[in-house]
mmCIF file of C-alpha atoms in Angstrom:
data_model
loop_
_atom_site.group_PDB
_atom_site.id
_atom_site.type_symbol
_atom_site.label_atom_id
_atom_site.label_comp_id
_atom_site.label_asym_id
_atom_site.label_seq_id
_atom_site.Cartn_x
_atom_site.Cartn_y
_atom_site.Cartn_z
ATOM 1 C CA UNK A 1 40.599 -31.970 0.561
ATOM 2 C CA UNK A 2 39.277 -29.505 -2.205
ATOM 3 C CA UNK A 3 37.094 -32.647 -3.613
ATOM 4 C CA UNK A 4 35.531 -33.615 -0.262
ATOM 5 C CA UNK A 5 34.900 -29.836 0.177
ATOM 6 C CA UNK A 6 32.885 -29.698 -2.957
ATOM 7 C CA UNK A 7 31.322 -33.084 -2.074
ATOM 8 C CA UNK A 8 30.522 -32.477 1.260
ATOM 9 C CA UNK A 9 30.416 -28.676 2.486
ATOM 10 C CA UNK A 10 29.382 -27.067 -0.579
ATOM 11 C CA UNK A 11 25.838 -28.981 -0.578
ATOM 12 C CA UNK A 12 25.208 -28.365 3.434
ATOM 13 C CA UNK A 13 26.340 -25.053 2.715
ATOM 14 C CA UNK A 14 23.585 -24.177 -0.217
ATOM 15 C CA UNK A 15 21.178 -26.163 1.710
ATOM 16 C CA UNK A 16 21.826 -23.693 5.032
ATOM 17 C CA UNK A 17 21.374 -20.901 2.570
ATOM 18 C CA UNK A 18 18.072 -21.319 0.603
ATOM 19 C CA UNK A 19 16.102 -20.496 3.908
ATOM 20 C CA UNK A 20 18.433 -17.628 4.335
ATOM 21 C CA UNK A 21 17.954 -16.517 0.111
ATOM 22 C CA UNK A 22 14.167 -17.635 0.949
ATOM 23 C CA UNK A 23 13.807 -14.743 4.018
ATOM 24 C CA UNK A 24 16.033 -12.489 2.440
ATOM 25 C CA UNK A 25 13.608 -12.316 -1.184
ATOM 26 C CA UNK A 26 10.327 -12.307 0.926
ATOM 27 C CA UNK A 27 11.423 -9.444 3.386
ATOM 28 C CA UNK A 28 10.221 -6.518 2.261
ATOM 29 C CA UNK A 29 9.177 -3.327 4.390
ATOM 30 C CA UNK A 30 6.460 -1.335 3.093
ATOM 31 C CA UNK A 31 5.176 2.276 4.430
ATOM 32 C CA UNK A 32 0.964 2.419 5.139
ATOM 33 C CA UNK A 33 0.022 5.230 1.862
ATOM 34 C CA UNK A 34 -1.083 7.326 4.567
ATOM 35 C CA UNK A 35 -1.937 10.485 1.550
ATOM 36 C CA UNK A 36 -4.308 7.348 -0.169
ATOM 37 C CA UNK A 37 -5.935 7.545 3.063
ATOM 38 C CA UNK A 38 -7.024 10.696 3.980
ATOM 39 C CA UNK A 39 -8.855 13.461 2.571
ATOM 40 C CA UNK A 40 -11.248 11.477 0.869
ATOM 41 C CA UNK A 41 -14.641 10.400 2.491
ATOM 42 C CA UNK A 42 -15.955 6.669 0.934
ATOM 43 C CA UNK A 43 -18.901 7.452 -1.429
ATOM 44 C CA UNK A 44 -21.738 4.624 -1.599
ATOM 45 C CA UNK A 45 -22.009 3.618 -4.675
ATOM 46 C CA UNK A 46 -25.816 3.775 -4.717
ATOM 47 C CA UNK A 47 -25.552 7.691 -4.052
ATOM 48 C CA UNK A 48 -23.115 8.135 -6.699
ATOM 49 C CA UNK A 49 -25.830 6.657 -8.952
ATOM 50 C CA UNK A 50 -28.261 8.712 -7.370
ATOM 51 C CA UNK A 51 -26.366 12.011 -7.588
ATOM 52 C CA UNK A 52 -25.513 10.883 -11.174
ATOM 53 C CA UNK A 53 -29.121 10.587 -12.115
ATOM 54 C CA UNK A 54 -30.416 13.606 -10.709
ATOM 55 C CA UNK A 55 -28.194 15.751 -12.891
ATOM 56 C CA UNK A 56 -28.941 13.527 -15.974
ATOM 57 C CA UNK A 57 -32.990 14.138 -15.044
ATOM 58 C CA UNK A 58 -31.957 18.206 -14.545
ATOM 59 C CA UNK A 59 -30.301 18.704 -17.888
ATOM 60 C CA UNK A 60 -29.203 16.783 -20.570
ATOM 61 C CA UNK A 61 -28.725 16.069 -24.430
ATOM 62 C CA UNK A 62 -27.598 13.600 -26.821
ATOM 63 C CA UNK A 63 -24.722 13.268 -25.452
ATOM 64 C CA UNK A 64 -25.241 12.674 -21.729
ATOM 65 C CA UNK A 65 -24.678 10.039 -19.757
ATOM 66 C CA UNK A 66 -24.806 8.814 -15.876
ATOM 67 C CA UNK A 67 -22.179 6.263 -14.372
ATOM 68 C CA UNK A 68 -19.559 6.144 -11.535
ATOM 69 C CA UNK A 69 -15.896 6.816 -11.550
ATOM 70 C CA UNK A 70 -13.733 4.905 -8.814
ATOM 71 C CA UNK A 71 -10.315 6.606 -8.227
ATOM 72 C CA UNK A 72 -7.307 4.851 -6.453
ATOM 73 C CA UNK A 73 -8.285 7.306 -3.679
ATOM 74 C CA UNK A 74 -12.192 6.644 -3.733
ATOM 75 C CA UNK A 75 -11.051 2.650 -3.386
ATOM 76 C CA UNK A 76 -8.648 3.547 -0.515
ATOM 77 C CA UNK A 77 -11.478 5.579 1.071
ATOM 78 C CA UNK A 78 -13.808 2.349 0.897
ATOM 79 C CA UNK A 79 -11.182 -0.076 2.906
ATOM 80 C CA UNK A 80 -10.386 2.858 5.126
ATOM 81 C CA UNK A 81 -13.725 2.632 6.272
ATOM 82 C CA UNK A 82 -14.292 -1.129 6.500
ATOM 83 C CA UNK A 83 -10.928 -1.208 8.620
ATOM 84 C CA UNK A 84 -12.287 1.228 11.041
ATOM 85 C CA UNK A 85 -14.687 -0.941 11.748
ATOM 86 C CA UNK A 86 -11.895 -3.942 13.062
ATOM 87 C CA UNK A 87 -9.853 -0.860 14.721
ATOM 88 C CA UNK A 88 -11.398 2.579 14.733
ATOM 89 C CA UNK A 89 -7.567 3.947 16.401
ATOM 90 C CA UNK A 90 -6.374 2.860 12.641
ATOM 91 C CA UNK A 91 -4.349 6.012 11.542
ATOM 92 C CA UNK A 92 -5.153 7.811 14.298
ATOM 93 C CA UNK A 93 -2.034 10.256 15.396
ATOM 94 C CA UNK A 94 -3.403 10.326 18.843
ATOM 95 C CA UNK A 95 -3.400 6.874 19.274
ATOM 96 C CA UNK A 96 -0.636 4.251 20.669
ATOM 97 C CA UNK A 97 2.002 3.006 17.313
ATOM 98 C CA UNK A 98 0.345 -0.652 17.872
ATOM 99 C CA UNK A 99 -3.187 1.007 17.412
ATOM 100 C CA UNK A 100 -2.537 3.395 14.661
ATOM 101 C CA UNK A 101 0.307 1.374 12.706
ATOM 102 C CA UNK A 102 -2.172 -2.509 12.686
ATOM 103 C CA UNK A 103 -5.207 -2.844 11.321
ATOM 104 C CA UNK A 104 -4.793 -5.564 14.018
ATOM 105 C CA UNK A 105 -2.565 -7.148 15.771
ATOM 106 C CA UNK A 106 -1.697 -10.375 17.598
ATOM 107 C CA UNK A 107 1.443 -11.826 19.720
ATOM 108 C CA UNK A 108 2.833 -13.228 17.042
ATOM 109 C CA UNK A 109 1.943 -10.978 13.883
ATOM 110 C CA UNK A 110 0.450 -7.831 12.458
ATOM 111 C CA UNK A 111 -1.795 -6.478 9.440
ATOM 112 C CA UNK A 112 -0.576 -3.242 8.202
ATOM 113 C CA UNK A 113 -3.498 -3.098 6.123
ATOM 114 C CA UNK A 114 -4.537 -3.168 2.128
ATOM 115 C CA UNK A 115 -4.501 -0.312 -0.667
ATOM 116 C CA UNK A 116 -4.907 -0.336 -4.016
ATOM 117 C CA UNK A 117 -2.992 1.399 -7.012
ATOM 118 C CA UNK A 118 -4.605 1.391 -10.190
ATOM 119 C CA UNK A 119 -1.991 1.583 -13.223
ATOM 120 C CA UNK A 120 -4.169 1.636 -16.672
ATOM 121 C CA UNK A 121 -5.974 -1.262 -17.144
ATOM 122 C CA UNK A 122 -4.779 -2.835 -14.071
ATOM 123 C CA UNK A 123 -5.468 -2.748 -10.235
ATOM 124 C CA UNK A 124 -2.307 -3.694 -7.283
ATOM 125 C CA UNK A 125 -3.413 -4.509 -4.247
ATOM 126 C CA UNK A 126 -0.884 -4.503 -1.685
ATOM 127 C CA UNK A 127 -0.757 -5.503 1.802
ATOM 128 C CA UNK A 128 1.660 -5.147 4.686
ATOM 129 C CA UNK A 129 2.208 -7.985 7.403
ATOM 130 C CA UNK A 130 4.884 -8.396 10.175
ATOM 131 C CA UNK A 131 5.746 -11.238 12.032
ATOM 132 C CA UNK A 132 7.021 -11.330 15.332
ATOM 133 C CA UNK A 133 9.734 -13.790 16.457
ATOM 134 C CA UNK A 134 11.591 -12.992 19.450
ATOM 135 C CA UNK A 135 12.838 -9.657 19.500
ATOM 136 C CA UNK A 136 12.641 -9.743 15.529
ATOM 137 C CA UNK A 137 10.142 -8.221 13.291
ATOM 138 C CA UNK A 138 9.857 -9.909 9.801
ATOM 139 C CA UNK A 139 8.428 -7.454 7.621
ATOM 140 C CA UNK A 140 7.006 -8.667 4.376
ATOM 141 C CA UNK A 141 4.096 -7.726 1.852
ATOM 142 C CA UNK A 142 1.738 -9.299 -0.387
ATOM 143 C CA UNK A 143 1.005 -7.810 -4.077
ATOM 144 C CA UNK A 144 -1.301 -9.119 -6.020
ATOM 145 C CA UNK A 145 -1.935 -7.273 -9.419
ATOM 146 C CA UNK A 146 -4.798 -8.375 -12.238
ATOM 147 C CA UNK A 147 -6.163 -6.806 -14.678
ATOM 148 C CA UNK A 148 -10.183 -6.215 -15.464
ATOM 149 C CA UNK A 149 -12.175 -6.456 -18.645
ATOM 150 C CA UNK A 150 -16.139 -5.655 -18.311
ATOM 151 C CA UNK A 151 -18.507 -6.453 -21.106
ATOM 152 C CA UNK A 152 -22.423 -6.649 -20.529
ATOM 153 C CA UNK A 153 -21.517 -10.311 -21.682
ATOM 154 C CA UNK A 154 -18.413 -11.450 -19.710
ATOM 155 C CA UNK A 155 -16.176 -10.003 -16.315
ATOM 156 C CA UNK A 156 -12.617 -11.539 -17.065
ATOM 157 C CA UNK A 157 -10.446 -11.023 -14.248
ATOM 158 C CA UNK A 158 -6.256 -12.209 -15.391
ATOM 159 C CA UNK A 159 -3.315 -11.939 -12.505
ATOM 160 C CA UNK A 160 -0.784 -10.194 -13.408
ATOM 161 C CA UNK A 161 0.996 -10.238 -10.640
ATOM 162 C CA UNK A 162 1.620 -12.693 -7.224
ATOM 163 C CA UNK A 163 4.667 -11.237 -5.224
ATOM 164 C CA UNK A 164 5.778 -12.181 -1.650
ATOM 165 C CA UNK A 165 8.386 -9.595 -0.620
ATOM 166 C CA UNK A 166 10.438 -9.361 -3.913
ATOM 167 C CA UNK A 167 9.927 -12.907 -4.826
ATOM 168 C CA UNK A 168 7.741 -12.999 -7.855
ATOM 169 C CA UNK A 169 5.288 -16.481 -7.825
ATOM 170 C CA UNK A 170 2.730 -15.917 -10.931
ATOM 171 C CA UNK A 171 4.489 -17.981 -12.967
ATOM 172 C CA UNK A 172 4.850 -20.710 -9.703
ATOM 173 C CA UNK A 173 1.160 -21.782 -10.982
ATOM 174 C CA UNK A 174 2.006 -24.910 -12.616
ATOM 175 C CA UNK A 175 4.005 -26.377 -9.689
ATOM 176 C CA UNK A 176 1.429 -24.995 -7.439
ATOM 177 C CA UNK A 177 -1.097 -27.169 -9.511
ATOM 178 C CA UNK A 178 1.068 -30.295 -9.836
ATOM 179 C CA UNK A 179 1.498 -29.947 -5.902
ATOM 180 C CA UNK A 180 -2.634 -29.655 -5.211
ATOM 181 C CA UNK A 181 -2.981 -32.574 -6.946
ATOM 182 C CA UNK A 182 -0.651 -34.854 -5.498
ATOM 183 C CA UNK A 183 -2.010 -33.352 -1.838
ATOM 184 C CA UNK A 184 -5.562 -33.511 -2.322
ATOM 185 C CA UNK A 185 -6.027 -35.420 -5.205
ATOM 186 C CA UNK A 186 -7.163 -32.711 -7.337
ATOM 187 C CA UNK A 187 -5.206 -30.101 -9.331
ATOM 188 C CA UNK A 188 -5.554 -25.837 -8.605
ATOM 189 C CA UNK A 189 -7.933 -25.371 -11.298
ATOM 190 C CA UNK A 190 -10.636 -28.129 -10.166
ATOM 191 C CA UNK A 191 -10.461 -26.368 -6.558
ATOM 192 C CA UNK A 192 -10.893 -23.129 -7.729
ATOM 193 C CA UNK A 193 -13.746 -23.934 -9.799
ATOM 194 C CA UNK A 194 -15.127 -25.531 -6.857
ATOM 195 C CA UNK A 195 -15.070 -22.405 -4.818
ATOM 196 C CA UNK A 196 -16.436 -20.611 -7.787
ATOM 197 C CA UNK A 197 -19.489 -22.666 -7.803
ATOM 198 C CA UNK A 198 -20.365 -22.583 -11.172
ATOM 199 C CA UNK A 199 -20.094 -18.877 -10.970
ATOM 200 C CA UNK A 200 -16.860 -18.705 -13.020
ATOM 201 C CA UNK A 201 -14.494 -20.904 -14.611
ATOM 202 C CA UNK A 202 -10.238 -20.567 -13.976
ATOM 203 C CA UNK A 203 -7.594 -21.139 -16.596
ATOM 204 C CA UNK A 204 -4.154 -21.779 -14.747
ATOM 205 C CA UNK A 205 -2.283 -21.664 -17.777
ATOM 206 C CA UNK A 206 -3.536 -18.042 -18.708
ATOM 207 C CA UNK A 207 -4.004 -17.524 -14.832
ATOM 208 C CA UNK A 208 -7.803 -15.867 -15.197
ATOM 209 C CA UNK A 209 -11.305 -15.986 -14.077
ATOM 210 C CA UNK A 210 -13.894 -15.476 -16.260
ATOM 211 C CA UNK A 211 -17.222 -14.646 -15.597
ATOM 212 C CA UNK A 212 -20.132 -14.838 -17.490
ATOM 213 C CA UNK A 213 -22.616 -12.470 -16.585
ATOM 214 C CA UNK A 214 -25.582 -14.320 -17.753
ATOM 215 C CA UNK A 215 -24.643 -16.900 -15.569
ATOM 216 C CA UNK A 216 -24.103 -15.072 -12.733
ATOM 217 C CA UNK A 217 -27.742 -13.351 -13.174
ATOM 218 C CA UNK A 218 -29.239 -17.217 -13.489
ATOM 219 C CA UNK A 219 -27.616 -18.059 -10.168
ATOM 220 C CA UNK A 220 -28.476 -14.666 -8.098
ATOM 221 C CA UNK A 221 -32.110 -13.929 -9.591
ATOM 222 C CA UNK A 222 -33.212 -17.987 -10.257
ATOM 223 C CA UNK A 223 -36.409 -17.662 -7.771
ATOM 224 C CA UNK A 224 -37.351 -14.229 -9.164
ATOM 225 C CA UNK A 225 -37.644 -14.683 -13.665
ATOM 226 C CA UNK A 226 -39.398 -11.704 -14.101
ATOM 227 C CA UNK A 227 -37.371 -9.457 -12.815
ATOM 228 C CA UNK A 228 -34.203 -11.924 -14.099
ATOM 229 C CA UNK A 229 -36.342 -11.563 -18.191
ATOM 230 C CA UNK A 230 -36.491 -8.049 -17.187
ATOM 231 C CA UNK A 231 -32.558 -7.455 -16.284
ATOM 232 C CA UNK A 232 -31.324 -9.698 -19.714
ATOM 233 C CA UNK A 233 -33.794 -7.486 -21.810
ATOM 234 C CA UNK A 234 -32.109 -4.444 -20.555
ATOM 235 C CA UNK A 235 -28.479 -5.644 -21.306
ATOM 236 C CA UNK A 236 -29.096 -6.939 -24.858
ATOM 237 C CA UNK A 237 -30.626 -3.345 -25.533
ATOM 238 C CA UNK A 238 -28.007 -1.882 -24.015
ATOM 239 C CA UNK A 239 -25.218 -4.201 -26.210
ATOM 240 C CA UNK A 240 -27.496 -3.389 -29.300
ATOM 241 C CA UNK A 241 -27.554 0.090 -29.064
ATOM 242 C CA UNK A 242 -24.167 0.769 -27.765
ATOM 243 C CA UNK A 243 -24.964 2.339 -24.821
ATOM 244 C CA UNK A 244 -22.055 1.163 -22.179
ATOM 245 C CA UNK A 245 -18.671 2.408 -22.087
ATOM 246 C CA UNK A 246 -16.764 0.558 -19.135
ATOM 247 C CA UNK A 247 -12.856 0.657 -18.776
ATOM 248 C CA UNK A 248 -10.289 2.890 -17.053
ATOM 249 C CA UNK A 249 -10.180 6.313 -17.964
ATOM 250 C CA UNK A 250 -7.105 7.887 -16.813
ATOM 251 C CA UNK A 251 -6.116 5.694 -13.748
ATOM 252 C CA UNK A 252 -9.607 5.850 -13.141
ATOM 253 C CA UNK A 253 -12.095 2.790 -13.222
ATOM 254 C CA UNK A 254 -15.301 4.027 -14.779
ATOM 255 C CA UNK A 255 -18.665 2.837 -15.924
ATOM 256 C CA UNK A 256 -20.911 5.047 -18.130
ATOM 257 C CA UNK A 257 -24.267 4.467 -19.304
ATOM 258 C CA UNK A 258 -24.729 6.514 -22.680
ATOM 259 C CA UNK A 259 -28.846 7.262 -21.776
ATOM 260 C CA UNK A 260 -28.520 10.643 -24.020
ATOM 261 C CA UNK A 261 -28.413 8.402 -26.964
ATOM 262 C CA UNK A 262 -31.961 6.894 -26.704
ATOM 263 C CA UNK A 263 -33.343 10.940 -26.263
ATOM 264 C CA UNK A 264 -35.631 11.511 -29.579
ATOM 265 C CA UNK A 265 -33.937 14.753 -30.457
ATOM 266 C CA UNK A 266 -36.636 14.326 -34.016
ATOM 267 C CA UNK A 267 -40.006 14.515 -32.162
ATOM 268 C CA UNK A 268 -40.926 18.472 -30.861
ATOM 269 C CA UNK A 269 -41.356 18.939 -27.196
ATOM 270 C CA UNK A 270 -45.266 19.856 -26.907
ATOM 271 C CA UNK A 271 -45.980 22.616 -24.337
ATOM 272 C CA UNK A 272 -49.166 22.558 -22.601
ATOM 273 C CA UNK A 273 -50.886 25.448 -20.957
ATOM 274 C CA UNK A 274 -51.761 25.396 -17.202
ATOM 275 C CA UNK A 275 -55.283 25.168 -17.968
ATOM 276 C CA UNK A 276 -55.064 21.610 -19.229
ATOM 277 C CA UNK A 277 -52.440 20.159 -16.854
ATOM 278 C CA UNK A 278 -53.659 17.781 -14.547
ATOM 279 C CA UNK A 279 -52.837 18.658 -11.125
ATOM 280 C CA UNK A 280 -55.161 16.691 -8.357
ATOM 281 C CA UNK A 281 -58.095 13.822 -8.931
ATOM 282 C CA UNK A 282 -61.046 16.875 -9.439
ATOM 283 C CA UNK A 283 -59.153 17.343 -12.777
ATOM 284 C CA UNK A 284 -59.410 13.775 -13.963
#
């Protein structure tokens, strides 16, 4: 009896359980960062610049720069606002649990949301889904966690991190690739590549995308070279000179532009008197 039990039962019985292991690793119940949230109002980038450069123009020195700085709560602030714009009751105490909880929801699941974390040099972003069967809620999240390295030369993007529930799957990337290919004929890397259009190229076996800005600036600015001449002049002065310090700072992602160091500090400041100013046509 003992032999046909391990013959017979024992395999039904692990087969019955690896959907049970499978639910039990991916089930994981995560709380909206509700503090990430609120407080802080999303920023355009283009006025940061703009606020940026107007203080450089007011007063600087050798050692001034302009750039942006992107906290975890500045990043939260930005997909606050883009998931008001799918359900403006999002996070709203005065609204229903199904309108304030979902970014939205359906019969059969719903999207908590995204938020990010930033952890030196690299960025989570986790999401929170449910799934509704019966009168059961499955409660799982995605996190996906790379880190960033900027160069005027190269954006190299490497996961980290690819987590269902508690079930880690970053290192699942060979299989994943092995199993593309006998589907479709074509293995993970060749259709990521393709939906990179020539942008970027993947590496599965050190799981990144990189990006080569040049590239990038040949594909966006191809029906406008001047400006495109213009743009690569700027960066290889900028790479010459040393001018760009990009990076996280802190648990902060920021870019700097070092402009004080091109200021001729050498050359005296002449002072002209009103008298020879030129202040409308009559004086030209």
């Amino acid at each position: 009896m003992k032999f046909l039990f391990k013959l017979i039962v024992l395999p039904i019985l692990s087969i019955l359980a690896l959907p049970l292991i499978f639910l039990a690793l991916t089930y994981k119940s995560v709380s909206i960062p509700i503090d990430d949230f609120e407080g802080v109002t999303a920023m355009p980038l283009s006025q940061m610049v703009d606020e940026e450069l107007d203080t450089f123009l007011t007063s600087n020195d050798s050692n001034s720069s302009i750039g942006i700085n992107i906290a975890q709560a500045n990043a939260n602030a930005m997909l606050k606002a883009q998931f008001l714009d799918i359900n403006d009751k999002y996070l709203d105490e005065n609204a229903t649990d199904d309108e304030k909880n979902y970014v939205m929801k359906e019969d059969f699941f719903g999207y908590q949301g995204s938020w990010v974390r930033m952890k030196d040099d690299v960025i989570e972003i986790e999401s929170g889904l449910h799934v509704f069967v019966g009168g059961f809620t499955f409660k799982t999240r995605l996190l996906i966690a790379f880190k960033l390295e900027v160069s005027t030369e190269e954006v190299v993007l490497t996961l980290d991190k690819l987590t269902v529930g508690n079930l880690p799957l970053a290192w699942t990337f060979s299989t994943v690739s092995w199993a593309a290919e006998r589907i479709t004929g074509q293995d993970i890397k060749g259709l990521i590549d393709e939906q990179l259009n020539g942008l970027a190229e993947f590496d599965p076996q050190k799981r990144e995308i990189r990006i080569q800005v040049d590239t990038l600036l040949e594909e966006t600015m191809s029906d406008d070279p001047q400006s495109l001449a213009l743009i690569r002049s700027l960066l290889a002065f900028i790479e010459e000179n040393d001018l760009l310090d990009i990076g996280f700072v802190e648990g902060e992602f920021e870019a700097r532009l070092k402009l004080g160091k091109t200021r001729d500090v050498d050359t005296p400041i002449v002072v002209i008197s009103e008298a020879q100013k030129i202040l409308n046509d009559e004086h030209l």
